[in-house]
mmCIF file with all atom_site columns, C-alpha atoms and ligand atoms in Angstrom:
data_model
loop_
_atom_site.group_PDB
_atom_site.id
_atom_site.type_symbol
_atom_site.label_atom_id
_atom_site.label_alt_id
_atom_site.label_comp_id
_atom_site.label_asym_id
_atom_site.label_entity_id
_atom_site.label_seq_id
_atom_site.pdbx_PDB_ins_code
_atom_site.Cartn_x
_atom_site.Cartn_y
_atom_site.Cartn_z
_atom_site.occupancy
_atom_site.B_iso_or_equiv
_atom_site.pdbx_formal_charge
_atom_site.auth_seq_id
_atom_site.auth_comp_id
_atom_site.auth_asym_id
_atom_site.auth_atom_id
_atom_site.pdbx_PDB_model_num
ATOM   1   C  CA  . UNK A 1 1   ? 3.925   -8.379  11.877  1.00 57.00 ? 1   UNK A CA  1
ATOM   2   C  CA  . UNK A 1 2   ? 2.011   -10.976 10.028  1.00 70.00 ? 2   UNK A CA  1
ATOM   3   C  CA  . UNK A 1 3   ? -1.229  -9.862  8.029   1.00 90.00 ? 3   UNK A CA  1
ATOM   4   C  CA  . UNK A 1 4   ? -0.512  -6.462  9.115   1.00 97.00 ? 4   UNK A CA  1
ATOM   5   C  CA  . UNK A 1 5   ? -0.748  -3.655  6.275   1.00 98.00 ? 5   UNK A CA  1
ATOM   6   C  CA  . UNK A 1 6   ? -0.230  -0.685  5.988   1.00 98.00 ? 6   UNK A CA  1
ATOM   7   C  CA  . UNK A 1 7   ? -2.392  2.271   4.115   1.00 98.00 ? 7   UNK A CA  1
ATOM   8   C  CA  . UNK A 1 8   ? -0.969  5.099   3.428   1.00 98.00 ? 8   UNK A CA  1
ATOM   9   C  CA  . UNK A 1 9   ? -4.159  7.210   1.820   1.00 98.00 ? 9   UNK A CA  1
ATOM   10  C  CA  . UNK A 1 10  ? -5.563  10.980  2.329   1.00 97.00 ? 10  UNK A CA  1
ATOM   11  C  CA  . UNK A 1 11  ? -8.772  10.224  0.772   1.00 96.00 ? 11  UNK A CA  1
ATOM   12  C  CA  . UNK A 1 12  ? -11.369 9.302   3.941   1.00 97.00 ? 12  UNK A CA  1
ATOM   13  C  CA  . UNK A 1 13  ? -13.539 7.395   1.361   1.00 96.00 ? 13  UNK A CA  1
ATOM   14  C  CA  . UNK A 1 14  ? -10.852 5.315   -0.186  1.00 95.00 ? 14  UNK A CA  1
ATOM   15  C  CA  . UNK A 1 15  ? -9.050  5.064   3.215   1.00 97.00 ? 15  UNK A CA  1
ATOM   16  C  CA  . UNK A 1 16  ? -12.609 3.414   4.467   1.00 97.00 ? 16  UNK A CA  1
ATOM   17  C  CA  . UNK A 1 17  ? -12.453 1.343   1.548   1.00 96.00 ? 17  UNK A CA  1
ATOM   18  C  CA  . UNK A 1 18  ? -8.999  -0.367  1.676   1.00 97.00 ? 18  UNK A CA  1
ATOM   19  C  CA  . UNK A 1 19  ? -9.518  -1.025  5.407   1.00 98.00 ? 19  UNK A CA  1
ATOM   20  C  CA  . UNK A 1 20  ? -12.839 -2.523  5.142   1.00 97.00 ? 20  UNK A CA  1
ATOM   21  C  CA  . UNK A 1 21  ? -11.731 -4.693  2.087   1.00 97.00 ? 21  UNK A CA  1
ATOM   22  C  CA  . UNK A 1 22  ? -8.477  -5.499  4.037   1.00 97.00 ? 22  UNK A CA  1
ATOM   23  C  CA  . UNK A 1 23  ? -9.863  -6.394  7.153   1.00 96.00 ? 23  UNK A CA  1
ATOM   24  C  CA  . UNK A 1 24  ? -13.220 -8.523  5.546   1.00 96.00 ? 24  UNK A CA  1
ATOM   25  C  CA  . UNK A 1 25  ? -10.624 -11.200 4.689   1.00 94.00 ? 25  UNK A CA  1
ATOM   26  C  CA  . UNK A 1 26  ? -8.865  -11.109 7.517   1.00 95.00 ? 26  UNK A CA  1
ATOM   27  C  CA  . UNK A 1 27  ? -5.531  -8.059  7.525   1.00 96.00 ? 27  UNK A CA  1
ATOM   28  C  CA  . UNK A 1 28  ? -5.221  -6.102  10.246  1.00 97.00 ? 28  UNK A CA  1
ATOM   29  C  CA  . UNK A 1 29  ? -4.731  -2.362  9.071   1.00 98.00 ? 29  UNK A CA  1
ATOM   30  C  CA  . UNK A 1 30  ? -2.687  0.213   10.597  1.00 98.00 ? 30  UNK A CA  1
ATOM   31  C  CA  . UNK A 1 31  ? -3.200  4.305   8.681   1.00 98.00 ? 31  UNK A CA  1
ATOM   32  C  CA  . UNK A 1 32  ? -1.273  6.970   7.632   1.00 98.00 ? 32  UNK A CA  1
ATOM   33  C  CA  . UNK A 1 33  ? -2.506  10.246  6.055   1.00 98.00 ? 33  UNK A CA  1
ATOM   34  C  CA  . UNK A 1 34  ? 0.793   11.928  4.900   1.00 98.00 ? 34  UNK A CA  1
ATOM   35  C  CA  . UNK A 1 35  ? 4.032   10.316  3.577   1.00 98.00 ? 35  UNK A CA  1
ATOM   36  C  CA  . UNK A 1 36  ? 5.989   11.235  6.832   1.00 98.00 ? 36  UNK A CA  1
ATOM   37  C  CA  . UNK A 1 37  ? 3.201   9.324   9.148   1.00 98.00 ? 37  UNK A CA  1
ATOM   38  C  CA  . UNK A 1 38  ? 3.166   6.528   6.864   1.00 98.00 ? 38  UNK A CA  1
ATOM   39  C  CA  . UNK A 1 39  ? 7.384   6.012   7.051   1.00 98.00 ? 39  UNK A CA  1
ATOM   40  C  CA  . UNK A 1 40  ? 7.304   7.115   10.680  1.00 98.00 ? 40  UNK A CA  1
ATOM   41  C  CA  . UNK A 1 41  ? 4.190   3.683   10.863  1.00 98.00 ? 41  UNK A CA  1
ATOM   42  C  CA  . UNK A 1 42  ? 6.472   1.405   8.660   1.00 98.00 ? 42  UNK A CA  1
ATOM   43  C  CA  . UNK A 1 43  ? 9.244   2.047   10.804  1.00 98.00 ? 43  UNK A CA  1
ATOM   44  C  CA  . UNK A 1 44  ? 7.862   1.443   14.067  1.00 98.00 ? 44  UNK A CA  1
ATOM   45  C  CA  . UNK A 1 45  ? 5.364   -1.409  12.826  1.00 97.00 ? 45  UNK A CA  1
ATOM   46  C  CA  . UNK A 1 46  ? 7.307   -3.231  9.976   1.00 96.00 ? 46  UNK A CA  1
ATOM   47  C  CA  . UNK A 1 47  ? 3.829   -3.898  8.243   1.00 97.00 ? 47  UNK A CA  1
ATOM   48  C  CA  . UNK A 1 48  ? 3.897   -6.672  5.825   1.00 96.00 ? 48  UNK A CA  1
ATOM   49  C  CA  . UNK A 1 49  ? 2.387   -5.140  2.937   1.00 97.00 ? 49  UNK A CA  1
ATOM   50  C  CA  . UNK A 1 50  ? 2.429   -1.112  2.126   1.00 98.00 ? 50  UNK A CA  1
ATOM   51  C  CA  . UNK A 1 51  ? -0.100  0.117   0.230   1.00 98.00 ? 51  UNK A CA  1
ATOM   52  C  CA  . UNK A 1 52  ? 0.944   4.011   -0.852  1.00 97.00 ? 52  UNK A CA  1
ATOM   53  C  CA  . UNK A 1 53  ? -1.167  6.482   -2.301  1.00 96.00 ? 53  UNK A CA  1
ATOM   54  C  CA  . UNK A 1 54  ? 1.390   9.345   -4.677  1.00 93.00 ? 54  UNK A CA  1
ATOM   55  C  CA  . UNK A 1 55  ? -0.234  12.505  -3.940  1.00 93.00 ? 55  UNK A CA  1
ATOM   56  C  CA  . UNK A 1 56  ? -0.595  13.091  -0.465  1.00 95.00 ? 56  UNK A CA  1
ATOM   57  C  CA  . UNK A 1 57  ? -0.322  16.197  1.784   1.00 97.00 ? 57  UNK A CA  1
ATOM   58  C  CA  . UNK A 1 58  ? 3.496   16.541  3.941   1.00 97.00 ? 58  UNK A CA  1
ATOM   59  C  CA  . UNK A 1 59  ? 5.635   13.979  1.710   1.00 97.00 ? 59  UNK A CA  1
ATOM   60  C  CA  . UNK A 1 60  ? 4.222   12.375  -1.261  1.00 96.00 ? 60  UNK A CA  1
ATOM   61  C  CA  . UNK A 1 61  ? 4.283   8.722   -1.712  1.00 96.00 ? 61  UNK A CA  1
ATOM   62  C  CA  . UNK A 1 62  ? 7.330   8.806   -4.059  1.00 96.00 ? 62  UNK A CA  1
ATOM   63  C  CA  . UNK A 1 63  ? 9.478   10.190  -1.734  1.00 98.00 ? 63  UNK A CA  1
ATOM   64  C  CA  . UNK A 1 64  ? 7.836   8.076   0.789   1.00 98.00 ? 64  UNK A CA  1
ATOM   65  C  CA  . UNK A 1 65  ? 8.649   5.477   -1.024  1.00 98.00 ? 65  UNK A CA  1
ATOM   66  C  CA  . UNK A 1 66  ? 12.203  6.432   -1.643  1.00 98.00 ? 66  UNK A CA  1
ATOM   67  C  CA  . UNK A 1 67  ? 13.278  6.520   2.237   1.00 98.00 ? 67  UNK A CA  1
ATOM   68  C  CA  . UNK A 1 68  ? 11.751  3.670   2.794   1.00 98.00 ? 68  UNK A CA  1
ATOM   69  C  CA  . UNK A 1 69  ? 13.637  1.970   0.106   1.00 98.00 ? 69  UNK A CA  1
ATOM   70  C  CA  . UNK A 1 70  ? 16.947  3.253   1.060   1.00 98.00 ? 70  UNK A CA  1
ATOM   71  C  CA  . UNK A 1 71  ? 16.673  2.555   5.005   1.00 97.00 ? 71  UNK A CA  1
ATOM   72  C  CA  . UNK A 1 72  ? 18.119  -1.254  5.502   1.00 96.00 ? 72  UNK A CA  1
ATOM   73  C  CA  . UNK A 1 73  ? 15.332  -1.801  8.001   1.00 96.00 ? 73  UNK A CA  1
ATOM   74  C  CA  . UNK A 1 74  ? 12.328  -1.078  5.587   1.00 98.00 ? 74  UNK A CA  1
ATOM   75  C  CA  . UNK A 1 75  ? 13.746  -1.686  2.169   1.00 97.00 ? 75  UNK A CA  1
ATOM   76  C  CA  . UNK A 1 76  ? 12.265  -5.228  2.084   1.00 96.00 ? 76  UNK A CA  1
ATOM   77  C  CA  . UNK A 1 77  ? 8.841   -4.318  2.636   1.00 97.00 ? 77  UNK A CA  1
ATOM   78  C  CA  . UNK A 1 78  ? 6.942   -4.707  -0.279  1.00 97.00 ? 78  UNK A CA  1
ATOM   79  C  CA  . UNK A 1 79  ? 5.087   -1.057  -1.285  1.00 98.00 ? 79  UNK A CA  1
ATOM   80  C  CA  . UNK A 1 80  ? 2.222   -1.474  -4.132  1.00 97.00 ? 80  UNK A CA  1
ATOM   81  C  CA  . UNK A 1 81  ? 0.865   2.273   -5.202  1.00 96.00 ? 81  UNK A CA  1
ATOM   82  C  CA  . UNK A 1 82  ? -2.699  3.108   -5.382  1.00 92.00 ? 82  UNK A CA  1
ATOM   83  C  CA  . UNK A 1 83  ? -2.586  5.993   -8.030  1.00 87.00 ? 83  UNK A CA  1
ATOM   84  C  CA  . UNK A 1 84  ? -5.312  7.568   -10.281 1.00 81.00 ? 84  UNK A CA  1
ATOM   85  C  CA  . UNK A 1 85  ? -2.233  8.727   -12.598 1.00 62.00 ? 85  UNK A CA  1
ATOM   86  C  CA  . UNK A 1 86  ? -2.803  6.534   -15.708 1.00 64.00 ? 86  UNK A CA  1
ATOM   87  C  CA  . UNK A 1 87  ? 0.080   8.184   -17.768 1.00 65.00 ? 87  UNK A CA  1
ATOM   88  C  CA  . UNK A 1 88  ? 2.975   5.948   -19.003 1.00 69.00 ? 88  UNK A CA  1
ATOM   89  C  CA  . UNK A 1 89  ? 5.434   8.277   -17.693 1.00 79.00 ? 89  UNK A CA  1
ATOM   90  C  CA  . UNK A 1 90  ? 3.919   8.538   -13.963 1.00 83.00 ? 90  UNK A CA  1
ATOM   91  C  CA  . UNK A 1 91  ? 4.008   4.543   -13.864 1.00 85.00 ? 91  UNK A CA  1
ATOM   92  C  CA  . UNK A 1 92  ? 7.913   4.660   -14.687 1.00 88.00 ? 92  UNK A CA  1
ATOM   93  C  CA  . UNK A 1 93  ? 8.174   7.514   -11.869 1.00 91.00 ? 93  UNK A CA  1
ATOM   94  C  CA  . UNK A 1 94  ? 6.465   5.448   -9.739  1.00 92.00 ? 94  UNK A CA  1
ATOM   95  C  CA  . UNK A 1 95  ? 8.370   1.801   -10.238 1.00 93.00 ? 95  UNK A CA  1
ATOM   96  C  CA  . UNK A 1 96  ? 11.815  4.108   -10.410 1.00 94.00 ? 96  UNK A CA  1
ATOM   97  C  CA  . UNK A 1 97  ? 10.923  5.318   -6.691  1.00 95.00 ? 97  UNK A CA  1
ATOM   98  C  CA  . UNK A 1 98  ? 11.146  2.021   -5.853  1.00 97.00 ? 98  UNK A CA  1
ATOM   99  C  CA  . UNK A 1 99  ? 7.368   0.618   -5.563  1.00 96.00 ? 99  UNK A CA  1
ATOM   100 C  CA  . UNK A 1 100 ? 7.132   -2.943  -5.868  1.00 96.00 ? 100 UNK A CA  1
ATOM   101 C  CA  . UNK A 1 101 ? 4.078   -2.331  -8.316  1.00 94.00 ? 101 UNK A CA  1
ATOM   102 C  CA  . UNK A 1 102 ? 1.138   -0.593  -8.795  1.00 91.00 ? 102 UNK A CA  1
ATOM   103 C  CA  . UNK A 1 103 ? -2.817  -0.328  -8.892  1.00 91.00 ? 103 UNK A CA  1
ATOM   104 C  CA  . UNK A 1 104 ? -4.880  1.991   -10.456 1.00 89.00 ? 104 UNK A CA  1
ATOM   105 C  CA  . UNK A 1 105 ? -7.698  3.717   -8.370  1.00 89.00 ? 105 UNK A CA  1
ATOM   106 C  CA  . UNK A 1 106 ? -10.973 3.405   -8.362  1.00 89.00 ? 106 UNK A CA  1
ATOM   107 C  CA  . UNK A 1 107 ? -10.207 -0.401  -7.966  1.00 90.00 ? 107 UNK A CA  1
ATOM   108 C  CA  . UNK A 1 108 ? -11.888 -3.281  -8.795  1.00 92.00 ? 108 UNK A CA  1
ATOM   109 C  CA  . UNK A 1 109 ? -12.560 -5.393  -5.730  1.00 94.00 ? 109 UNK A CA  1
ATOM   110 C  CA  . UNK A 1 110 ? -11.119 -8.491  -6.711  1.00 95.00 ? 110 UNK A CA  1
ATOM   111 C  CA  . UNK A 1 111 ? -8.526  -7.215  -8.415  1.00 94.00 ? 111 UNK A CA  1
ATOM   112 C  CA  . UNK A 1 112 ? -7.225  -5.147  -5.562  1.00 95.00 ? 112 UNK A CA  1
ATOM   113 C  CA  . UNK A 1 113 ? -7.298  -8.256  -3.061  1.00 95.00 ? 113 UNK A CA  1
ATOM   114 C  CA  . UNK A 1 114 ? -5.744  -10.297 -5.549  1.00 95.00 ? 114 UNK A CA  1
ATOM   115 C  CA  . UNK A 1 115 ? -2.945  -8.172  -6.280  1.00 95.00 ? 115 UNK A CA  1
ATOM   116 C  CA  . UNK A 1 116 ? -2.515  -7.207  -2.694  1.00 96.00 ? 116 UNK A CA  1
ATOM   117 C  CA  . UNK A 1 117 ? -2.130  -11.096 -2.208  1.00 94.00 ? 117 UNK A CA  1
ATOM   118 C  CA  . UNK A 1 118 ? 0.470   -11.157 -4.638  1.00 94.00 ? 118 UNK A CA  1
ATOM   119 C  CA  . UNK A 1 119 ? 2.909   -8.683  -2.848  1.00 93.00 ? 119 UNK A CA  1
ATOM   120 C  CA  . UNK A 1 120 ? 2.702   -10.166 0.303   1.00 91.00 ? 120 UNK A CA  1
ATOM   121 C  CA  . UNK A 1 121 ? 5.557   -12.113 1.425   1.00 81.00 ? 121 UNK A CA  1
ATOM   122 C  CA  . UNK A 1 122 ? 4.709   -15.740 1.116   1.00 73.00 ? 122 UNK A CA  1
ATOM   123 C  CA  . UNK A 1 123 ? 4.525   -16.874 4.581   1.00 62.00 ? 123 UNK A CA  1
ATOM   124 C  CA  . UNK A 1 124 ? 2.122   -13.928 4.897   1.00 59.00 ? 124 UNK A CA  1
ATOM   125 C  CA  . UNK A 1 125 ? -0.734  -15.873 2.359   1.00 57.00 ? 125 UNK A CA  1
ATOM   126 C  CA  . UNK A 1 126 ? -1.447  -18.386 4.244   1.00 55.00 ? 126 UNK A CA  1
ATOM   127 C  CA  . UNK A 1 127 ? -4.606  -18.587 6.181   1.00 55.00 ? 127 UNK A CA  1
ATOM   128 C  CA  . UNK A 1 128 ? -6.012  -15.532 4.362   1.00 60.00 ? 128 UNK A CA  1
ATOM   129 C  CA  . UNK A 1 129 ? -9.157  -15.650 2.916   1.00 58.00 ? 129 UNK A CA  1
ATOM   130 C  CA  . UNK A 1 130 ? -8.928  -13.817 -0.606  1.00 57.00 ? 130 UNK A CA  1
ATOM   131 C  CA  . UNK A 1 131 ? -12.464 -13.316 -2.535  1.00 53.00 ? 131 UNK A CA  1
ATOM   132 C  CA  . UNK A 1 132 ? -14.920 -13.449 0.404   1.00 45.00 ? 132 UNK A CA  1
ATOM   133 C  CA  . UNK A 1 133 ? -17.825 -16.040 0.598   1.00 42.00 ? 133 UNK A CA  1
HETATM 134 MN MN1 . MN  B 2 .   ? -4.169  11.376  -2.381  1.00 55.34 ? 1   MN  B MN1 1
#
């Protein structure tokens, strides 16, 4: 679905966060708070944007991640991680799951919108409001 994104995030305050940013310029939001929710939501959804959290309670994001990846019907859905790991090696783990890129948490405001604008699919951009005012 169009404008629809995912969040995959077990943190209520940065869970209220995304979705308020998300949905103040205009995405709809659909949540997950384990990696098994979130593949069983991408499945049944096909969200436009993922936005994955790593560690998470049930499945972590990088194995999230790596289902999602390797199932034909999800693979092209773009997955940006929102990780407070800051270490070189954790980055490589993360873009070797599969991730399409990542953020790191706490964001910036304006740098989270526009890097989730530049994951979306193309046809997904327009008629989105990035920045606010
Ligand atoms: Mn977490």
């Amino acid at each position: 679905m169009d404008k629809l994104i995912l969040i995959v995030e077990d943190d209520p305050k940065n869970l209220t966060l995304f979705r308020d940013l998300l949905q103040r310029v205009g995405y709809t939001t659909i949540e997950a708070e384990n990696g098994r929710e979130g593949v069983n939501l991408a499945r049944a959804n096909k969200p436009a944007l993922i936005l994955m959290d790593i560690q998470l309670p049930v499945m972590d994001g990088l194995k999230a991640t790596k289902i999602l990846k390797s199932d034909a019907k999800t693979k092209n859905i773009p997955i940006l991680a929102l990780t407070s790991y800051a270490m070189k090696g954790d980055r490589d783990k993360i873009l070797q799951a599969g991730c399409d890129g990542y953020l790191a948490k706490p964001v910036d405001v304006r740098e989270f919108l526009a890097t989730v604008a530049r994951y979306l699919p193309n046809k997904v951009k327009k008629g989105v409001k990035i920045g606010g005012k």
